[in-house]
Amino acid sequence: MSWLLALFDTLIATLGDIFPIVAILFGFQFLILRRPLTNAPRVLFGFLFVLLGLTLFLVGLERALFPIGRLMAEQLTAPDFLRNVDQLQDIPLAWTDYYWVLIFAFTIGFATTLAEPSLIAVALKANQVSGGAIHATALRIAVALGVATGIALGVFRIITGLPIQWFIIAAYVVVVLQAWRAPRMIVPLAFDSGGVATSTVTVPIIAALGLGLAESVPGRDPLIDGFGLIAFACLFPIITVMAYAQIAEYRAGRRKPDTDPDKTNTS
């Protein structure tokens, strides 16, 4: 019964959340454009599927993803897991003792980003618009590496307690310098990649991991240290996507044949 009540409450809340979107879309269609809705039954069924899908997704987050993220953080930061059996218990833990947490953060960030539906859609569209110049798989891997690096660095920040502004400022300096040198066609896509990489699959797990770590690591405040991982996950894909384009441009330049006009063939 508790599952059914939670499902019903989430359904009502989701209905209230998407109602403004539906009202704006239909309002513009009928009041501003003053045109009938094409394929009205299909559109209405589509909205119904959106409502049901969001409801089930939110219930799944609350019942599965958030608890799993916190549980993994608690288990990976447990003193009996971090310390060896013969290690003295009164010795304070160093950030290097949390290496399994860093490995988990990197791998889960990479895996969830590759499975992100919005990233898959953007990568396929970029491949189509660029005429194959931008490879969809390579773009997804570049974004996933950026998210994984960002999450691992964000976890390092939570463990050490260093101020978040140091990391963000340094990363944005790198982004600005890269934007001057990267190919022009990749710069807007790189900035968009940071947003699409942190969507329905990635954000819940990242948020649960950050809050779980802040609650488990001694001396950390969940309100101050538990948030910020999503900012890292959004920022570092910009760096890796532009780096991917710069490396591809450099390799393409090296493959060009020598076309020096001063060189002529003699027979």
Tab-separated table of C-alpha atoms in Angstrom:
chain	number	residue	atom	x	y	z
A	1	MET	CA	0.000	0.000	0.000
A	2	SER	CA	2.840	2.398	0.733
A	3	TRP	CA	4.098	2.006	-2.850
A	4	LEU	CA	0.641	2.726	-4.250
A	5	LEU	CA	0.202	5.789	-2.039
A	6	ALA	CA	3.639	7.087	-3.010
A	7	LEU	CA	2.854	6.456	-6.669
A	8	PHE	CA	-0.469	8.309	-6.421
A	9	ASP	CA	1.044	11.272	-4.555
A	10	THR	CA	3.854	11.540	-7.092
A	11	LEU	CA	1.342	11.327	-9.951
A	12	ILE	CA	-0.646	14.258	-8.571
A	13	ALA	CA	2.516	16.293	-7.963
A	14	THR	CA	3.824	15.551	-11.463
A	15	LEU	CA	0.482	16.541	-12.963
A	16	GLY	CA	0.754	19.904	-11.247
A	17	ASP	CA	4.338	20.314	-12.476
A	18	ILE	CA	3.619	19.675	-16.155
A	19	PHE	CA	0.315	21.559	-16.226
A	20	PRO	CA	1.991	24.972	-16.837
A	21	ILE	CA	3.939	23.474	-19.759
A	22	VAL	CA	0.782	22.055	-21.315
A	23	ALA	CA	-1.097	25.311	-20.717
A	24	ILE	CA	1.607	27.385	-22.436
A	25	LEU	CA	1.876	25.056	-25.438
A	26	PHE	CA	-1.859	24.814	-26.016
A	27	GLY	CA	-2.329	28.496	-25.238
A	28	PHE	CA	0.111	29.533	-27.960
A	29	GLN	CA	-1.365	26.989	-30.360
A	30	PHE	CA	-4.991	28.083	-29.986
A	31	LEU	CA	-4.790	31.724	-28.833
A	32	ILE	CA	-1.691	33.072	-30.614
A	33	LEU	CA	-1.294	30.873	-33.702
A	34	ARG	CA	-5.050	30.125	-33.853
A	35	ARG	CA	-4.569	26.831	-35.626
A	36	PRO	CA	-5.963	23.386	-34.857
A	37	LEU	CA	-3.696	20.845	-33.257
A	38	THR	CA	-2.287	18.375	-35.768
A	39	ASN	CA	-2.660	14.712	-34.771
A	40	ALA	CA	-4.433	15.643	-31.532
A	41	PRO	CA	-4.985	12.039	-30.303
A	42	ARG	CA	-1.300	11.188	-30.731
A	43	VAL	CA	-0.236	14.368	-28.923
A	44	LEU	CA	-2.619	13.702	-26.031
A	45	PHE	CA	-1.409	10.114	-25.711
A	46	GLY	CA	2.146	11.439	-25.772
A	47	PHE	CA	1.446	13.760	-22.854
A	48	LEU	CA	-0.138	10.864	-20.991
A	49	PHE	CA	3.011	8.789	-21.501
A	50	VAL	CA	5.127	11.724	-20.303
A	51	LEU	CA	3.025	11.999	-17.156
A	52	LEU	CA	3.251	8.294	-16.396
A	53	GLY	CA	6.936	8.106	-17.288
A	54	LEU	CA	7.918	11.020	-15.074
A	55	THR	CA	5.855	9.620	-12.221
A	56	LEU	CA	7.479	6.191	-12.398
A	57	PHE	CA	10.910	7.777	-12.812
A	58	LEU	CA	10.512	9.971	-9.721
A	59	VAL	CA	9.269	7.054	-7.642
A	60	GLY	CA	12.242	5.006	-8.848
A	61	LEU	CA	14.612	7.777	-7.822
A	62	GLU	CA	13.168	7.962	-4.335
A	63	ARG	CA	12.948	4.212	-3.842
A	64	ALA	CA	16.123	3.011	-5.559
A	65	LEU	CA	18.706	5.425	-6.944
A	66	PHE	CA	18.960	7.802	-3.987
A	67	PRO	CA	19.199	5.012	-1.386
A	68	ILE	CA	21.752	3.112	-3.478
A	69	GLY	CA	23.908	6.224	-3.916
A	70	ARG	CA	23.916	6.955	-0.205
A	71	LEU	CA	24.504	3.311	0.678
A	72	MET	CA	27.524	3.089	-1.641
A	73	ALA	CA	28.944	6.284	-0.136
A	74	GLU	CA	28.476	4.959	3.388
A	75	GLN	CA	30.039	1.585	2.596
A	76	LEU	CA	33.007	3.000	0.689
A	77	THR	CA	33.809	5.469	3.479
A	78	ALA	CA	33.291	3.075	6.394
A	79	PRO	CA	36.412	3.013	8.626
A	80	ASP	CA	36.524	-0.788	8.697
A	81	PHE	CA	36.635	-0.803	4.881
A	82	LEU	CA	39.207	1.995	4.532
A	83	ARG	CA	41.612	0.728	7.190
A	84	ASN	CA	43.630	-2.461	7.151
A	85	VAL	CA	42.951	-4.968	9.905
A	86	ASP	CA	46.291	-4.331	11.575
A	87	GLN	CA	46.186	-0.545	11.128
A	88	LEU	CA	45.951	1.565	14.259
A	89	GLN	CA	42.491	3.019	14.727
A	90	ASP	CA	43.723	6.299	16.227
A	91	ILE	CA	45.617	7.325	13.070
A	92	PRO	CA	43.534	9.866	11.096
A	93	LEU	CA	42.601	8.943	7.564
A	94	ALA	CA	44.308	10.725	4.641
A	95	TRP	CA	42.630	11.493	1.328
A	96	THR	CA	44.701	8.724	-0.273
A	97	ASP	CA	42.829	6.186	1.870
A	98	TYR	CA	39.676	7.006	-0.094
A	99	TYR	CA	41.051	5.764	-3.423
A	100	TRP	CA	38.163	3.293	-3.888
A	101	VAL	CA	35.718	6.184	-3.542
A	102	LEU	CA	37.569	8.095	-6.266
A	103	ILE	CA	37.618	5.037	-8.544
A	104	PHE	CA	33.910	4.454	-7.985
A	105	ALA	CA	33.114	8.128	-8.674
A	106	PHE	CA	35.054	8.065	-11.955
A	107	THR	CA	33.584	4.793	-13.211
A	108	ILE	CA	29.973	5.539	-12.246
A	109	GLY	CA	30.248	8.990	-13.828
A	110	PHE	CA	31.557	7.510	-17.070
A	111	ALA	CA	28.950	4.728	-17.213
A	112	THR	CA	25.912	6.873	-16.409
A	113	THR	CA	26.934	9.527	-18.926
A	114	LEU	CA	27.260	7.015	-21.760
A	115	ALA	CA	23.713	5.874	-20.975
A	116	GLU	CA	22.314	9.428	-20.868
A	117	PRO	CA	19.465	9.623	-23.428
A	118	SER	CA	19.818	13.375	-24.000
A	119	LEU	CA	23.531	13.000	-24.763
A	120	ILE	CA	22.831	10.209	-27.241
A	121	ALA	CA	20.274	12.395	-29.024
A	122	VAL	CA	22.603	15.407	-29.190
A	123	ALA	CA	25.539	13.299	-30.390
A	124	LEU	CA	23.472	11.780	-33.215
A	125	LYS	CA	22.156	15.185	-34.235
A	126	ALA	CA	25.669	16.687	-34.189
A	127	ASN	CA	26.890	13.852	-36.400
A	128	GLN	CA	24.025	14.458	-38.809
A	129	VAL	CA	24.385	18.238	-38.985
A	130	SER	CA	28.180	18.116	-39.371
A	131	GLY	CA	27.980	15.611	-42.206
A	132	GLY	CA	29.918	13.012	-40.231
A	133	ALA	CA	32.734	15.366	-39.196
A	134	ILE	CA	31.730	14.903	-35.555
A	135	HIS	CA	31.600	11.230	-34.640
A	136	ALA	CA	28.712	10.456	-32.296
A	137	THR	CA	30.534	7.741	-30.349
A	138	ALA	CA	33.706	9.801	-29.951
A	139	LEU	CA	31.673	12.771	-28.735
A	140	ARG	CA	29.876	10.633	-26.157
A	141	ILE	CA	33.164	9.189	-24.905
A	142	ALA	CA	34.703	12.669	-24.660
A	143	VAL	CA	31.724	13.926	-22.662
A	144	ALA	CA	31.745	10.826	-20.444
A	145	LEU	CA	35.441	11.287	-19.689
A	146	GLY	CA	34.762	14.895	-18.746
A	147	VAL	CA	31.899	13.981	-16.426
A	148	ALA	CA	33.927	11.168	-14.852
A	149	THR	CA	36.911	13.457	-14.266
A	150	GLY	CA	34.699	16.196	-12.869
A	151	ILE	CA	32.903	13.877	-10.455
A	152	ALA	CA	36.176	12.330	-9.272
A	153	LEU	CA	37.628	15.801	-8.694
A	154	GLY	CA	34.451	16.869	-6.911
A	155	VAL	CA	34.664	13.819	-4.656
A	156	PHE	CA	38.295	14.717	-3.948
A	157	ARG	CA	37.093	18.174	-2.907
A	158	ILE	CA	34.521	16.701	-0.530
A	159	ILE	CA	37.106	14.392	1.027
A	160	THR	CA	39.703	17.123	1.503
A	161	GLY	CA	37.287	19.939	2.331
A	162	LEU	CA	38.967	22.382	-0.065
A	163	PRO	CA	36.951	25.417	-1.202
A	164	ILE	CA	34.924	24.735	-4.326
A	165	GLN	CA	35.656	28.146	-5.859
A	166	TRP	CA	39.313	27.251	-6.393
A	167	PHE	CA	38.389	24.355	-8.659
A	168	ILE	CA	35.633	26.204	-10.513
A	169	ILE	CA	37.746	29.294	-11.213
A	170	ALA	CA	40.698	27.227	-12.432
A	171	ALA	CA	38.440	25.144	-14.677
A	172	TYR	CA	36.790	28.204	-16.209
A	173	VAL	CA	40.195	29.720	-16.939
A	174	VAL	CA	41.037	26.555	-18.882
A	175	VAL	CA	37.680	26.734	-20.701
A	176	VAL	CA	38.235	30.356	-21.764
A	177	LEU	CA	41.752	29.628	-23.013
A	178	GLN	CA	40.527	26.574	-24.923
A	179	ALA	CA	37.643	28.485	-26.500
A	180	TRP	CA	40.140	30.827	-28.163
A	181	ARG	CA	42.069	27.969	-29.776
A	182	ALA	CA	39.445	25.264	-30.378
A	183	PRO	CA	37.700	24.869	-33.767
A	184	ARG	CA	34.779	27.275	-33.986
A	185	MET	CA	32.192	24.631	-34.840
A	186	ILE	CA	32.894	22.648	-31.665
A	187	VAL	CA	32.788	25.472	-29.084
A	188	PRO	CA	28.962	25.870	-28.864
A	189	LEU	CA	28.540	22.096	-28.902
A	190	ALA	CA	31.087	21.757	-26.093
A	191	PHE	CA	29.159	24.172	-23.895
A	192	ASP	CA	25.897	22.356	-24.629
A	193	SER	CA	27.495	19.005	-23.865
A	194	GLY	CA	27.973	19.957	-20.239
A	195	GLY	CA	24.242	20.507	-19.884
A	196	VAL	CA	22.969	17.424	-21.680
A	197	ALA	CA	25.461	15.207	-19.839
A	198	THR	CA	23.797	15.961	-16.504
A	199	SER	CA	20.216	14.890	-17.021
A	200	THR	CA	17.814	12.162	-15.968
A	201	VAL	CA	20.287	9.312	-15.374
A	202	THR	CA	23.396	11.095	-14.106
A	203	VAL	CA	22.077	13.794	-11.767
A	204	PRO	CA	20.220	11.577	-9.246
A	205	ILE	CA	23.208	9.287	-8.714
A	206	ILE	CA	25.651	12.210	-8.479
A	207	ALA	CA	23.473	14.068	-5.992
A	208	ALA	CA	23.006	10.987	-3.827
A	209	LEU	CA	26.734	10.248	-3.927
A	210	GLY	CA	27.686	13.799	-2.916
A	211	LEU	CA	25.225	13.962	-0.031
A	212	GLY	CA	26.170	10.477	1.129
A	213	LEU	CA	29.869	11.339	1.148
A	214	ALA	CA	29.300	14.586	3.024
A	215	GLU	CA	27.339	12.687	5.659
A	216	SER	CA	29.939	9.904	5.934
A	217	VAL	CA	33.289	11.706	5.778
A	218	PRO	CA	34.207	13.099	9.218
A	219	GLY	CA	34.122	16.874	9.519
A	220	ARG	CA	31.964	17.515	6.440
A	221	ASP	CA	28.664	19.387	6.358
A	222	PRO	CA	26.077	17.997	3.907
A	223	LEU	CA	24.700	21.469	3.258
A	224	ILE	CA	28.104	22.978	2.455
A	225	ASP	CA	30.045	20.014	1.073
A	226	GLY	CA	27.261	17.739	-0.201
A	227	PHE	CA	26.380	19.894	-3.193
A	228	GLY	CA	28.609	20.968	-6.069
A	229	LEU	CA	29.254	17.673	-7.843
A	230	ILE	CA	26.773	18.572	-10.564
A	231	ALA	CA	28.715	21.784	-11.251
A	232	PHE	CA	31.871	19.721	-11.778
A	233	ALA	CA	29.967	17.287	-14.000
A	234	CYS	CA	28.663	20.167	-16.141
A	235	LEU	CA	31.961	22.022	-16.438
A	236	PHE	CA	34.565	19.402	-17.259
A	237	PRO	CA	32.830	17.959	-20.356
A	238	ILE	CA	33.328	21.383	-21.954
A	239	ILE	CA	37.079	20.947	-21.485
A	240	THR	CA	37.218	17.371	-22.773
A	241	VAL	CA	35.016	18.013	-25.835
A	242	MET	CA	37.132	20.987	-26.923
A	243	ALA	CA	40.262	18.942	-26.213
A	244	TYR	CA	38.879	16.151	-28.402
A	245	ALA	CA	38.307	18.640	-31.238
A	246	GLN	CA	41.771	20.164	-30.823
A	247	ILE	CA	43.451	16.748	-30.888
A	248	ALA	CA	41.424	15.722	-33.956
A	249	GLU	CA	42.344	18.979	-35.726
A	250	TYR	CA	46.020	18.508	-34.890
A	251	ARG	CA	46.043	14.920	-36.147
A	252	ALA	CA	44.220	15.934	-39.321
A	253	GLY	CA	46.822	18.646	-39.938
A	254	ARG	CA	49.674	16.171	-39.612
A	255	ARG	CA	48.088	13.816	-42.142
A	256	LYS	CA	47.881	16.447	-44.875
A	257	PRO	CA	50.293	15.724	-47.726
A	258	ASP	CA	53.106	18.081	-48.497
A	259	THR	CA	51.784	20.572	-51.056
A	260	ASP	CA	54.730	22.939	-51.286
A	261	PRO	CA	54.360	24.784	-54.645
A	262	ASP	CA	58.145	25.154	-54.977
A	263	LYS	CA	58.529	21.393	-55.294
A	264	THR	CA	58.118	20.125	-58.867
A	265	ASN	CA	58.467	16.692	-60.369
A	266	THR	CA	61.178	16.121	-62.955
A	267	SER	CA	61.480	13.275	-65.346
